[in-house]
mmCIF file with all atom_site columns, C-alpha atoms in Angstrom:
data_model
loop_
_atom_site.group_PDB
_atom_site.id
_atom_site.type_symbol
_atom_site.label_atom_id
_atom_site.label_alt_id
_atom_site.label_comp_id
_atom_site.label_asym_id
_atom_site.label_entity_id
_atom_site.label_seq_id
_atom_site.pdbx_PDB_ins_code
_atom_site.Cartn_x
_atom_site.Cartn_y
_atom_site.Cartn_z
_atom_site.occupancy
_atom_site.B_iso_or_equiv
_atom_site.pdbx_formal_charge
_atom_site.auth_seq_id
_atom_site.auth_comp_id
_atom_site.auth_asym_id
_atom_site.auth_atom_id
_atom_site.pdbx_PDB_model_num
ATOM 1   C CA . UNK A 1 1   ? -20.556 -3.775  20.711 1.00 0.00 ? 2   UNK A CA 1
ATOM 2   C CA . UNK A 1 2   ? -20.338 -6.361  23.465 1.00 0.00 ? 3   UNK A CA 1
ATOM 3   C CA . UNK A 1 3   ? -16.841 -7.234  24.583 1.00 0.00 ? 4   UNK A CA 1
ATOM 4   C CA . UNK A 1 4   ? -15.838 -10.857 24.965 1.00 0.00 ? 5   UNK A CA 1
ATOM 5   C CA . UNK A 1 5   ? -13.314 -12.488 27.267 1.00 0.00 ? 6   UNK A CA 1
ATOM 6   C CA . UNK A 1 6   ? -11.869 -15.923 26.657 1.00 0.00 ? 7   UNK A CA 1
ATOM 7   C CA . UNK A 1 7   ? -8.745  -17.797 27.759 1.00 0.00 ? 8   UNK A CA 1
ATOM 8   C CA . UNK A 1 8   ? -5.644  -16.878 25.793 1.00 0.00 ? 9   UNK A CA 1
ATOM 9   C CA . UNK A 1 9   ? -4.577  -20.473 25.303 1.00 0.00 ? 10  UNK A CA 1
ATOM 10  C CA . UNK A 1 10  ? -5.475  -24.092 26.042 1.00 0.00 ? 11  UNK A CA 1
ATOM 11  C CA . UNK A 1 11  ? -3.778  -27.433 25.586 1.00 0.00 ? 12  UNK A CA 1
ATOM 12  C CA . UNK A 1 12  ? -5.552  -30.731 25.052 1.00 0.00 ? 13  UNK A CA 1
ATOM 13  C CA . UNK A 1 13  ? -4.616  -34.278 24.164 1.00 0.00 ? 14  UNK A CA 1
ATOM 14  C CA . UNK A 1 14  ? -5.937  -35.923 21.049 1.00 0.00 ? 15  UNK A CA 1
ATOM 15  C CA . UNK A 1 15  ? -9.278  -37.639 21.512 1.00 0.00 ? 16  UNK A CA 1
ATOM 16  C CA . UNK A 1 16  ? -10.380 -35.490 24.413 1.00 0.00 ? 17  UNK A CA 1
ATOM 17  C CA . UNK A 1 17  ? -13.367 -33.181 24.499 1.00 0.00 ? 18  UNK A CA 1
ATOM 18  C CA . UNK A 1 18  ? -12.408 -29.522 24.646 1.00 0.00 ? 19  UNK A CA 1
ATOM 19  C CA . UNK A 1 19  ? -14.596 -26.827 26.157 1.00 0.00 ? 20  UNK A CA 1
ATOM 20  C CA . UNK A 1 20  ? -13.745 -23.175 25.561 1.00 0.00 ? 21  UNK A CA 1
ATOM 21  C CA . UNK A 1 21  ? -15.750 -20.677 27.580 1.00 0.00 ? 22  UNK A CA 1
ATOM 22  C CA . UNK A 1 22  ? -16.366 -17.095 26.561 1.00 0.00 ? 23  UNK A CA 1
ATOM 23  C CA . UNK A 1 23  ? -17.706 -14.328 28.799 1.00 0.00 ? 24  UNK A CA 1
ATOM 24  C CA . UNK A 1 24  ? -19.888 -11.596 27.326 1.00 0.00 ? 25  UNK A CA 1
ATOM 25  C CA . UNK A 1 25  ? -21.490 -9.847  30.275 1.00 0.00 ? 26  UNK A CA 1
ATOM 26  C CA . UNK A 1 26  ? -22.804 -6.915  28.239 1.00 0.00 ? 27  UNK A CA 1
ATOM 27  C CA . UNK A 1 27  ? -24.530 -8.941  25.558 1.00 0.00 ? 28  UNK A CA 1
ATOM 28  C CA . UNK A 1 28  ? -27.551 -7.148  24.112 1.00 0.00 ? 29  UNK A CA 1
ATOM 29  C CA . UNK A 1 29  ? -30.979 -8.644  23.617 1.00 0.00 ? 30  UNK A CA 1
ATOM 30  C CA . UNK A 1 30  ? -30.617 -8.976  19.863 1.00 0.00 ? 31  UNK A CA 1
ATOM 31  C CA . UNK A 1 31  ? -26.996 -10.184 19.850 1.00 0.00 ? 32  UNK A CA 1
ATOM 32  C CA . UNK A 1 32  ? -26.067 -13.599 18.531 1.00 0.00 ? 33  UNK A CA 1
ATOM 33  C CA . UNK A 1 33  ? -23.012 -15.556 19.679 1.00 0.00 ? 34  UNK A CA 1
ATOM 34  C CA . UNK A 1 34  ? -20.759 -16.789 16.909 1.00 0.00 ? 35  UNK A CA 1
ATOM 35  C CA . UNK A 1 35  ? -17.569 -18.821 16.993 1.00 0.00 ? 36  UNK A CA 1
ATOM 36  C CA . UNK A 1 36  ? -14.874 -18.819 14.321 1.00 0.00 ? 37  UNK A CA 1
ATOM 37  C CA . UNK A 1 37  ? -11.787 -20.971 13.818 1.00 0.00 ? 38  UNK A CA 1
ATOM 38  C CA . UNK A 1 38  ? -8.583  -19.658 12.300 1.00 0.00 ? 39  UNK A CA 1
ATOM 39  C CA . UNK A 1 39  ? -5.650  -21.714 11.071 1.00 0.00 ? 40  UNK A CA 1
ATOM 40  C CA . UNK A 1 40  ? -2.280  -20.087 10.348 1.00 0.00 ? 41  UNK A CA 1
ATOM 41  C CA . UNK A 1 41  ? -2.182  -18.286 7.007  1.00 0.00 ? 42  UNK A CA 1
ATOM 42  C CA . UNK A 1 42  ? -5.952  -18.531 6.579  1.00 0.00 ? 43  UNK A CA 1
ATOM 43  C CA . UNK A 1 43  ? -8.908  -16.301 7.269  1.00 0.00 ? 44  UNK A CA 1
ATOM 44  C CA . UNK A 1 44  ? -11.298 -17.180 10.094 1.00 0.00 ? 45  UNK A CA 1
ATOM 45  C CA . UNK A 1 45  ? -13.894 -19.824 9.317  1.00 0.00 ? 46  UNK A CA 1
ATOM 46  C CA . UNK A 1 46  ? -17.394 -19.949 10.780 1.00 0.00 ? 47  UNK A CA 1
ATOM 47  C CA . UNK A 1 47  ? -17.958 -22.840 13.174 1.00 0.00 ? 48  UNK A CA 1
ATOM 48  C CA . UNK A 1 48  ? -21.258 -22.330 14.953 1.00 0.00 ? 49  UNK A CA 1
ATOM 49  C CA . UNK A 1 49  ? -23.761 -19.699 16.000 1.00 0.00 ? 50  UNK A CA 1
ATOM 50  C CA . UNK A 1 50  ? -26.474 -19.550 18.610 1.00 0.00 ? 51  UNK A CA 1
ATOM 51  C CA . UNK A 1 51  ? -28.800 -17.301 20.518 1.00 0.00 ? 52  UNK A CA 1
ATOM 52  C CA . UNK A 1 52  ? -29.786 -19.369 23.539 1.00 0.00 ? 53  UNK A CA 1
ATOM 53  C CA . UNK A 1 53  ? -29.729 -22.907 25.006 1.00 0.00 ? 54  UNK A CA 1
ATOM 54  C CA . UNK A 1 54  ? -27.834 -25.429 22.913 1.00 0.00 ? 55  UNK A CA 1
ATOM 55  C CA . UNK A 1 55  ? -26.875 -25.621 19.272 1.00 0.00 ? 56  UNK A CA 1
ATOM 56  C CA . UNK A 1 56  ? -25.126 -28.575 17.682 1.00 0.00 ? 57  UNK A CA 1
ATOM 57  C CA . UNK A 1 57  ? -23.739 -29.142 14.206 1.00 0.00 ? 58  UNK A CA 1
ATOM 58  C CA . UNK A 1 58  ? -21.344 -31.624 12.638 1.00 0.00 ? 59  UNK A CA 1
ATOM 59  C CA . UNK A 1 59  ? -18.327 -29.762 13.988 1.00 0.00 ? 60  UNK A CA 1
ATOM 60  C CA . UNK A 1 60  ? -19.173 -28.537 17.484 1.00 0.00 ? 61  UNK A CA 1
ATOM 61  C CA . UNK A 1 61  ? -21.759 -27.770 20.118 1.00 0.00 ? 62  UNK A CA 1
ATOM 62  C CA . UNK A 1 62  ? -22.515 -24.407 21.636 1.00 0.00 ? 63  UNK A CA 1
ATOM 63  C CA . UNK A 1 63  ? -23.968 -24.109 25.116 1.00 0.00 ? 64  UNK A CA 1
ATOM 64  C CA . UNK A 1 64  ? -25.573 -20.848 26.200 1.00 0.00 ? 65  UNK A CA 1
ATOM 65  C CA . UNK A 1 65  ? -27.059 -20.440 29.698 1.00 0.00 ? 66  UNK A CA 1
ATOM 66  C CA . UNK A 1 66  ? -30.311 -18.647 30.300 1.00 0.00 ? 67  UNK A CA 1
ATOM 67  C CA . UNK A 1 67  ? -28.679 -15.315 31.216 1.00 0.00 ? 68  UNK A CA 1
ATOM 68  C CA . UNK A 1 68  ? -26.573 -15.451 28.001 1.00 0.00 ? 69  UNK A CA 1
ATOM 69  C CA . UNK A 1 69  ? -23.638 -13.786 29.755 1.00 0.00 ? 70  UNK A CA 1
ATOM 70  C CA . UNK A 1 70  ? -21.345 -16.598 28.728 1.00 0.00 ? 71  UNK A CA 1
ATOM 71  C CA . UNK A 1 71  ? -21.139 -19.399 26.209 1.00 0.00 ? 72  UNK A CA 1
ATOM 72  C CA . UNK A 1 72  ? -19.138 -22.584 25.840 1.00 0.00 ? 73  UNK A CA 1
ATOM 73  C CA . UNK A 1 73  ? -17.843 -24.042 22.615 1.00 0.00 ? 74  UNK A CA 1
ATOM 74  C CA . UNK A 1 74  ? -17.474 -27.803 22.871 1.00 0.00 ? 75  UNK A CA 1
ATOM 75  C CA . UNK A 1 75  ? -15.273 -29.720 20.428 1.00 0.00 ? 76  UNK A CA 1
ATOM 76  C CA . UNK A 1 76  ? -15.733 -33.482 20.733 1.00 0.00 ? 77  UNK A CA 1
ATOM 77  C CA . UNK A 1 77  ? -12.705 -35.770 20.453 1.00 0.00 ? 78  UNK A CA 1
ATOM 78  C CA . UNK A 1 78  ? -10.217 -33.252 19.108 1.00 0.00 ? 79  UNK A CA 1
ATOM 79  C CA . UNK A 1 79  ? -7.487  -34.192 16.665 1.00 0.00 ? 80  UNK A CA 1
ATOM 80  C CA . UNK A 1 80  ? -4.196  -32.517 15.767 1.00 0.00 ? 81  UNK A CA 1
ATOM 81  C CA . UNK A 1 81  ? -5.974  -30.738 12.913 1.00 0.00 ? 82  UNK A CA 1
ATOM 82  C CA . UNK A 1 82  ? -8.105  -28.857 15.446 1.00 0.00 ? 83  UNK A CA 1
ATOM 83  C CA . UNK A 1 83  ? -5.046  -26.885 16.540 1.00 0.00 ? 84  UNK A CA 1
ATOM 84  C CA . UNK A 1 84  ? -6.098  -23.321 15.760 1.00 0.00 ? 85  UNK A CA 1
ATOM 85  C CA . UNK A 1 85  ? -7.240  -20.048 17.258 1.00 0.00 ? 86  UNK A CA 1
ATOM 86  C CA . UNK A 1 86  ? -10.911 -19.934 18.232 1.00 0.00 ? 87  UNK A CA 1
ATOM 87  C CA . UNK A 1 87  ? -12.728 -16.613 18.386 1.00 0.00 ? 88  UNK A CA 1
ATOM 88  C CA . UNK A 1 88  ? -15.954 -15.899 20.238 1.00 0.00 ? 89  UNK A CA 1
ATOM 89  C CA . UNK A 1 89  ? -17.924 -12.953 18.905 1.00 0.00 ? 90  UNK A CA 1
ATOM 90  C CA . UNK A 1 90  ? -21.197 -11.316 19.798 1.00 0.00 ? 91  UNK A CA 1
ATOM 91  C CA . UNK A 1 91  ? -23.104 -9.020  17.530 1.00 0.00 ? 92  UNK A CA 1
ATOM 92  C CA . UNK A 1 92  ? -26.409 -8.317  15.937 1.00 0.00 ? 93  UNK A CA 1
ATOM 93  C CA . UNK A 1 93  ? -27.558 -8.559  12.404 1.00 0.00 ? 94  UNK A CA 1
ATOM 94  C CA . UNK A 1 94  ? -28.189 -5.133  10.938 1.00 0.00 ? 95  UNK A CA 1
ATOM 95  C CA . UNK A 1 95  ? -29.404 -4.678  7.406  1.00 0.00 ? 96  UNK A CA 1
ATOM 96  C CA . UNK A 1 96  ? -28.463 -8.225  6.585  1.00 0.00 ? 97  UNK A CA 1
ATOM 97  C CA . UNK A 1 97  ? -24.938 -8.284  7.976  1.00 0.00 ? 98  UNK A CA 1
ATOM 98  C CA . UNK A 1 98  ? -23.268 -8.725  11.306 1.00 0.00 ? 99  UNK A CA 1
ATOM 99  C CA . UNK A 1 99  ? -20.869 -6.030  12.467 1.00 0.00 ? 100 UNK A CA 1
ATOM 100 C CA . UNK A 1 100 ? -18.727 -7.632  15.104 1.00 0.00 ? 101 UNK A CA 1
ATOM 101 C CA . UNK A 1 101 ? -15.589 -7.082  17.127 1.00 0.00 ? 102 UNK A CA 1
ATOM 102 C CA . UNK A 1 102 ? -13.040 -9.838  17.388 1.00 0.00 ? 103 UNK A CA 1
ATOM 103 C CA . UNK A 1 103 ? -11.634 -10.536 20.829 1.00 0.00 ? 104 UNK A CA 1
ATOM 104 C CA . UNK A 1 104 ? -8.247  -11.995 21.629 1.00 0.00 ? 105 UNK A CA 1
ATOM 105 C CA . UNK A 1 105 ? -9.230  -15.537 20.729 1.00 0.00 ? 106 UNK A CA 1
ATOM 106 C CA . UNK A 1 106 ? -8.155  -18.808 22.348 1.00 0.00 ? 107 UNK A CA 1
ATOM 107 C CA . UNK A 1 107 ? -5.166  -20.607 20.908 1.00 0.00 ? 108 UNK A CA 1
ATOM 108 C CA . UNK A 1 108 ? -5.883  -24.321 21.177 1.00 0.00 ? 109 UNK A CA 1
ATOM 109 C CA . UNK A 1 109 ? -2.917  -26.656 20.950 1.00 0.00 ? 110 UNK A CA 1
ATOM 110 C CA . UNK A 1 110 ? -3.776  -30.330 20.510 1.00 0.00 ? 111 UNK A CA 1
ATOM 111 C CA . UNK A 1 111 ? -1.047  -32.636 21.726 1.00 0.00 ? 112 UNK A CA 1
ATOM 112 C CA . UNK A 1 112 ? -0.459  -36.154 20.372 1.00 0.00 ? 113 UNK A CA 1
ATOM 113 C CA . UNK B 2 1   ? -21.343 -19.813 1.012  1.00 0.00 ? 5   UNK B CA 1
ATOM 114 C CA . UNK B 2 2   ? -19.402 -17.150 -0.873 1.00 0.00 ? 6   UNK B CA 1
ATOM 115 C CA . UNK B 2 3   ? -15.888 -17.799 -2.146 1.00 0.00 ? 7   UNK B CA 1
ATOM 116 C CA . UNK B 2 4   ? -13.423 -14.937 -1.810 1.00 0.00 ? 8   UNK B CA 1
ATOM 117 C CA . UNK B 2 5   ? -10.182 -14.499 -3.721 1.00 0.00 ? 9   UNK B CA 1
ATOM 118 C CA . UNK B 2 6   ? -7.569  -12.021 -2.577 1.00 0.00 ? 10  UNK B CA 1
ATOM 119 C CA . UNK B 2 7   ? -4.546  -10.750 -4.443 1.00 0.00 ? 11  UNK B CA 1
ATOM 120 C CA . UNK B 2 8   ? -1.711  -10.602 -3.719 1.00 0.00 ? 12  UNK B CA 1
ATOM 121 C CA . UNK B 2 9   ? -1.480  -13.417 -1.190 1.00 0.00 ? 13  UNK B CA 1
ATOM 122 C CA . UNK B 2 10  ? 1.737   -11.897 0.082  1.00 0.00 ? 14  UNK B CA 1
ATOM 123 C CA . UNK B 2 11  ? 4.153   -9.122  -0.790 1.00 0.00 ? 15  UNK B CA 1
ATOM 124 C CA . UNK B 2 12  ? 7.258   -7.438  0.475  1.00 0.00 ? 16  UNK B CA 1
ATOM 125 C CA . UNK B 2 13  ? 7.186   -3.683  0.104  1.00 0.00 ? 17  UNK B CA 1
ATOM 126 C CA . UNK B 2 14  ? 9.512   -0.785  0.650  1.00 0.00 ? 18  UNK B CA 1
ATOM 127 C CA . UNK B 2 15  ? 8.819   1.939   3.144  1.00 0.00 ? 19  UNK B CA 1
ATOM 128 C CA . UNK B 2 16  ? 6.965   4.892   1.643  1.00 0.00 ? 20  UNK B CA 1
ATOM 129 C CA . UNK B 2 17  ? 5.336   2.969   -1.180 1.00 0.00 ? 21  UNK B CA 1
ATOM 130 C CA . UNK B 2 18  ? 1.682   2.005   -1.572 1.00 0.00 ? 22  UNK B CA 1
ATOM 131 C CA . UNK B 2 19  ? 0.091   -1.340  -2.321 1.00 0.00 ? 23  UNK B CA 1
ATOM 132 C CA . UNK B 2 20  ? -3.391  -2.174  -3.512 1.00 0.00 ? 24  UNK B CA 1
ATOM 133 C CA . UNK B 2 21  ? -5.060  -5.390  -2.404 1.00 0.00 ? 25  UNK B CA 1
ATOM 134 C CA . UNK B 2 22  ? -7.856  -6.832  -4.486 1.00 0.00 ? 26  UNK B CA 1
ATOM 135 C CA . UNK B 2 23  ? -10.836 -8.794  -3.237 1.00 0.00 ? 27  UNK B CA 1
ATOM 136 C CA . UNK B 2 24  ? -13.076 -10.727 -5.636 1.00 0.00 ? 28  UNK B CA 1
ATOM 137 C CA . UNK B 2 25  ? -16.253 -12.501 -4.514 1.00 0.00 ? 29  UNK B CA 1
ATOM 138 C CA . UNK B 2 26  ? -18.017 -15.161 -6.548 1.00 0.00 ? 30  UNK B CA 1
ATOM 139 C CA . UNK B 2 27  ? -21.457 -13.725 -5.798 1.00 0.00 ? 31  UNK B CA 1
ATOM 140 C CA . UNK B 2 28  ? -22.992 -10.316 -5.414 1.00 0.00 ? 32  UNK B CA 1
ATOM 141 C CA . UNK B 2 29  ? -22.865 -8.930  -1.891 1.00 0.00 ? 33  UNK B CA 1
ATOM 142 C CA . UNK B 2 30  ? -24.054 -5.673  -0.452 1.00 0.00 ? 34  UNK B CA 1
ATOM 143 C CA . UNK B 2 31  ? -21.305 -5.110  2.073  1.00 0.00 ? 35  UNK B CA 1
ATOM 144 C CA . UNK B 2 32  ? -17.648 -6.000  2.101  1.00 0.00 ? 36  UNK B CA 1
ATOM 145 C CA . UNK B 2 33  ? -15.407 -5.642  5.119  1.00 0.00 ? 37  UNK B CA 1
ATOM 146 C CA . UNK B 2 34  ? -11.680 -5.076  5.380  1.00 0.00 ? 38  UNK B CA 1
ATOM 147 C CA . UNK B 2 35  ? -9.806  -6.309  8.457  1.00 0.00 ? 39  UNK B CA 1
ATOM 148 C CA . UNK B 2 36  ? -6.232  -6.039  9.601  1.00 0.00 ? 40  UNK B CA 1
ATOM 149 C CA . UNK B 2 37  ? -4.471  -8.718  11.633 1.00 0.00 ? 41  UNK B CA 1
ATOM 150 C CA . UNK B 2 38  ? -1.145  -7.667  13.035 1.00 0.00 ? 42  UNK B CA 1
ATOM 151 C CA . UNK B 2 39  ? 1.403   -10.385 13.835 1.00 0.00 ? 43  UNK B CA 1
ATOM 152 C CA . UNK B 2 40  ? 0.160   -12.611 16.638 1.00 0.00 ? 44  UNK B CA 1
ATOM 153 C CA . UNK B 2 41  ? -2.903  -10.456 17.174 1.00 0.00 ? 45  UNK B CA 1
ATOM 154 C CA . UNK B 2 42  ? -6.627  -10.639 16.642 1.00 0.00 ? 46  UNK B CA 1
ATOM 155 C CA . UNK B 2 43  ? -8.544  -9.050  13.786 1.00 0.00 ? 47  UNK B CA 1
ATOM 156 C CA . UNK B 2 44  ? -9.401  -5.369  13.700 1.00 0.00 ? 48  UNK B CA 1
ATOM 157 C CA . UNK B 2 45  ? -12.052 -3.962  11.388 1.00 0.00 ? 49  UNK B CA 1
ATOM 158 C CA . UNK B 2 46  ? -10.662 -1.231  9.137  1.00 0.00 ? 50  UNK B CA 1
ATOM 159 C CA . UNK B 2 47  ? -13.760 -0.255  7.173  1.00 0.00 ? 51  UNK B CA 1
ATOM 160 C CA . UNK B 2 48  ? -17.018 -1.342  5.626  1.00 0.00 ? 52  UNK B CA 1
ATOM 161 C CA . UNK B 2 49  ? -17.390 -0.902  1.880  1.00 0.00 ? 53  UNK B CA 1
ATOM 162 C CA . UNK B 2 50  ? -20.767 -0.481  0.206  1.00 0.00 ? 54  UNK B CA 1
ATOM 163 C CA . UNK B 2 51  ? -21.150 -0.422  -3.521 1.00 0.00 ? 55  UNK B CA 1
ATOM 164 C CA . UNK B 2 52  ? -21.777 3.082   -4.821 1.00 0.00 ? 56  UNK B CA 1
ATOM 165 C CA . UNK B 2 53  ? -20.943 4.965   -1.639 1.00 0.00 ? 57  UNK B CA 1
ATOM 166 C CA . UNK B 2 54  ? -17.976 6.000   0.455  1.00 0.00 ? 58  UNK B CA 1
ATOM 167 C CA . UNK B 2 55  ? -16.533 3.404   2.771  1.00 0.00 ? 59  UNK B CA 1
ATOM 168 C CA . UNK B 2 56  ? -17.212 3.741   6.486  1.00 0.00 ? 60  UNK B CA 1
ATOM 169 C CA . UNK B 2 57  ? -14.007 3.706   8.521  1.00 0.00 ? 61  UNK B CA 1
ATOM 170 C CA . UNK B 2 58  ? -13.569 2.534   12.092 1.00 0.00 ? 62  UNK B CA 1
ATOM 171 C CA . UNK B 2 59  ? -11.908 4.610   14.746 1.00 0.00 ? 63  UNK B CA 1
ATOM 172 C CA . UNK B 2 60  ? -8.180  4.823   14.157 1.00 0.00 ? 64  UNK B CA 1
ATOM 173 C CA . UNK B 2 61  ? -8.372  4.285   10.404 1.00 0.00 ? 65  UNK B CA 1
ATOM 174 C CA . UNK B 2 62  ? -8.584  7.075   7.831  1.00 0.00 ? 66  UNK B CA 1
ATOM 175 C CA . UNK B 2 63  ? -9.324  7.218   4.156  1.00 0.00 ? 67  UNK B CA 1
ATOM 176 C CA . UNK B 2 64  ? -6.033  8.891   3.252  1.00 0.00 ? 68  UNK B CA 1
ATOM 177 C CA . UNK B 2 65  ? -4.102  5.944   4.661  1.00 0.00 ? 69  UNK B CA 1
ATOM 178 C CA . UNK B 2 66  ? -6.472  3.162   3.580  1.00 0.00 ? 70  UNK B CA 1
ATOM 179 C CA . UNK B 2 67  ? -8.447  4.273   0.515  1.00 0.00 ? 71  UNK B CA 1
ATOM 180 C CA . UNK B 2 68  ? -11.062 1.744   -0.542 1.00 0.00 ? 72  UNK B CA 1
ATOM 181 C CA . UNK B 2 69  ? -12.866 1.277   -3.823 1.00 0.00 ? 73  UNK B CA 1
ATOM 182 C CA . UNK B 2 70  ? -16.066 -0.674  -4.396 1.00 0.00 ? 74  UNK B CA 1
ATOM 183 C CA . UNK B 2 71  ? -16.896 -0.405  -8.088 1.00 0.00 ? 75  UNK B CA 1
ATOM 184 C CA . UNK B 2 72  ? -19.439 -3.230  -8.172 1.00 0.00 ? 76  UNK B CA 1
ATOM 185 C CA . UNK B 2 73  ? -21.148 -5.869  -6.040 1.00 0.00 ? 77  UNK B CA 1
ATOM 186 C CA . UNK B 2 74  ? -18.401 -8.485  -6.410 1.00 0.00 ? 78  UNK B CA 1
ATOM 187 C CA . UNK B 2 75  ? -15.156 -6.526  -6.133 1.00 0.00 ? 79  UNK B CA 1
ATOM 188 C CA . UNK B 2 76  ? -13.301 -4.197  -3.788 1.00 0.00 ? 80  UNK B CA 1
ATOM 189 C CA . UNK B 2 77  ? -9.786  -2.896  -3.328 1.00 0.00 ? 81  UNK B CA 1
ATOM 190 C CA . UNK B 2 78  ? -7.930  -1.676  -0.262 1.00 0.00 ? 82  UNK B CA 1
ATOM 191 C CA . UNK B 2 79  ? -4.825  0.450   -0.699 1.00 0.00 ? 83  UNK B CA 1
ATOM 192 C CA . UNK B 2 80  ? -2.275  0.748   2.063  1.00 0.00 ? 84  UNK B CA 1
ATOM 193 C CA . UNK B 2 81  ? -0.640  4.111   1.412  1.00 0.00 ? 85  UNK B CA 1
ATOM 194 C CA . UNK B 2 82  ? 2.790   5.442   2.328  1.00 0.00 ? 86  UNK B CA 1
ATOM 195 C CA . UNK B 2 83  ? 3.642   2.230   4.103  1.00 0.00 ? 87  UNK B CA 1
ATOM 196 C CA . UNK B 2 84  ? 5.833   1.925   7.172  1.00 0.00 ? 88  UNK B CA 1
ATOM 197 C CA . UNK B 2 85  ? 7.024   -1.230  8.962  1.00 0.00 ? 89  UNK B CA 1
ATOM 198 C CA . UNK B 2 86  ? 4.087   -0.810  11.367 1.00 0.00 ? 90  UNK B CA 1
ATOM 199 C CA . UNK B 2 87  ? 1.780   -1.625  8.462  1.00 0.00 ? 91  UNK B CA 1
ATOM 200 C CA . UNK B 2 88  ? 3.214   -5.131  8.230  1.00 0.00 ? 92  UNK B CA 1
ATOM 201 C CA . UNK B 2 89  ? 0.104   -7.230  8.753  1.00 0.00 ? 93  UNK B CA 1
ATOM 202 C CA . UNK B 2 90  ? -2.327  -9.602  7.173  1.00 0.00 ? 94  UNK B CA 1
ATOM 203 C CA . UNK B 2 91  ? -5.174  -7.776  5.480  1.00 0.00 ? 95  UNK B CA 1
ATOM 204 C CA . UNK B 2 92  ? -8.387  -9.731  5.111  1.00 0.00 ? 96  UNK B CA 1
ATOM 205 C CA . UNK B 2 93  ? -11.466 -9.176  3.026  1.00 0.00 ? 97  UNK B CA 1
ATOM 206 C CA . UNK B 2 94  ? -14.780 -10.441 4.355  1.00 0.00 ? 98  UNK B CA 1
ATOM 207 C CA . UNK B 2 95  ? -18.399 -10.551 3.275  1.00 0.00 ? 99  UNK B CA 1
ATOM 208 C CA . UNK B 2 96  ? -21.706 -11.352 4.876  1.00 0.00 ? 100 UNK B CA 1
ATOM 209 C CA . UNK B 2 97  ? -23.901 -12.854 2.174  1.00 0.00 ? 101 UNK B CA 1
ATOM 210 C CA . UNK B 2 98  ? -27.391 -11.440 1.956  1.00 0.00 ? 102 UNK B CA 1
ATOM 211 C CA . UNK B 2 99  ? -29.688 -12.929 4.533  1.00 0.00 ? 103 UNK B CA 1
ATOM 212 C CA . UNK B 2 100 ? -26.853 -14.527 6.467  1.00 0.00 ? 104 UNK B CA 1
ATOM 213 C CA . UNK B 2 101 ? -25.656 -13.568 9.894  1.00 0.00 ? 105 UNK B CA 1
ATOM 214 C CA . UNK B 2 102 ? -22.078 -14.805 9.596  1.00 0.00 ? 106 UNK B CA 1
ATOM 215 C CA . UNK B 2 103 ? -18.891 -13.648 7.919  1.00 0.00 ? 107 UNK B CA 1
ATOM 216 C CA . UNK B 2 104 ? -16.920 -15.384 5.177  1.00 0.00 ? 108 UNK B CA 1
ATOM 217 C CA . UNK B 2 105 ? -13.250 -14.446 4.884  1.00 0.00 ? 109 UNK B CA 1
ATOM 218 C CA . UNK B 2 106 ? -10.659 -14.536 2.186  1.00 0.00 ? 110 UNK B CA 1
ATOM 219 C CA . UNK B 2 107 ? -7.299  -16.160 2.871  1.00 0.00 ? 111 UNK B CA 1
ATOM 220 C CA . UNK B 2 108 ? -5.749  -12.770 3.472  1.00 0.00 ? 112 UNK B CA 1
ATOM 221 C CA . UNK B 2 109 ? -2.875  -10.753 2.027  1.00 0.00 ? 113 UNK B CA 1
ATOM 222 C CA . UNK B 2 110 ? 0.304   -10.818 4.070  1.00 0.00 ? 114 UNK B CA 1
ATOM 223 C CA . UNK B 2 111 ? 2.255   -7.562  3.759  1.00 0.00 ? 115 UNK B CA 1
ATOM 224 C CA . UNK B 2 112 ? 5.806   -7.116  4.978  1.00 0.00 ? 116 UNK B CA 1
ATOM 225 C CA . UNK B 2 113 ? 7.154   -3.573  4.897  1.00 0.00 ? 117 UNK B CA 1
ATOM 226 C CA . UNK B 2 114 ? 10.902  -3.126  5.046  1.00 0.00 ? 118 UNK B CA 1
#
């Protein structure tokens, strides 16, 4: 399973755009890149997933360069409620499920 | 997406005892996953539970310590046996609904072992 590396922590002011980059140099051809968000006392929650180029949903955007060795999660105009740990995972679907390894995650602190 | 209920949400246990955590899903799923999250740490996969077969354990986890049951397609239990303070963690149940490529998690069960 591909290993991921991301910053341990980040601080941002409310209203700013936040970009969290994840390195996954050993990503395999059939691996997807998935980001999860975890609030204290809750399980991780799916945010966004992509394979290449750019993916956007109502919560975030995911940018993946052509070599796929890294990815960037972009959160537009963060608020205090976006304070959480963000995990970048890579893994492939196998038999209908994705077996993945969680990295250290990035603890985002949004400041008023 | 699937909705997962875990019981208990938290418990305080004595050293040497065992505790069983229940995971109920509102839809039928082929695979269920059990994770451990130690204080301030990331998630570590304990095992994968398929209905009707033995669970598959990850390196560092054994069946005698973490026996798992999977009696049907909507339910699973994880037992933490002969607990020590090092077992104090959040234990999370997760599923990947059929055809999906993402994981849905329960809220977790926070165990404190004294």
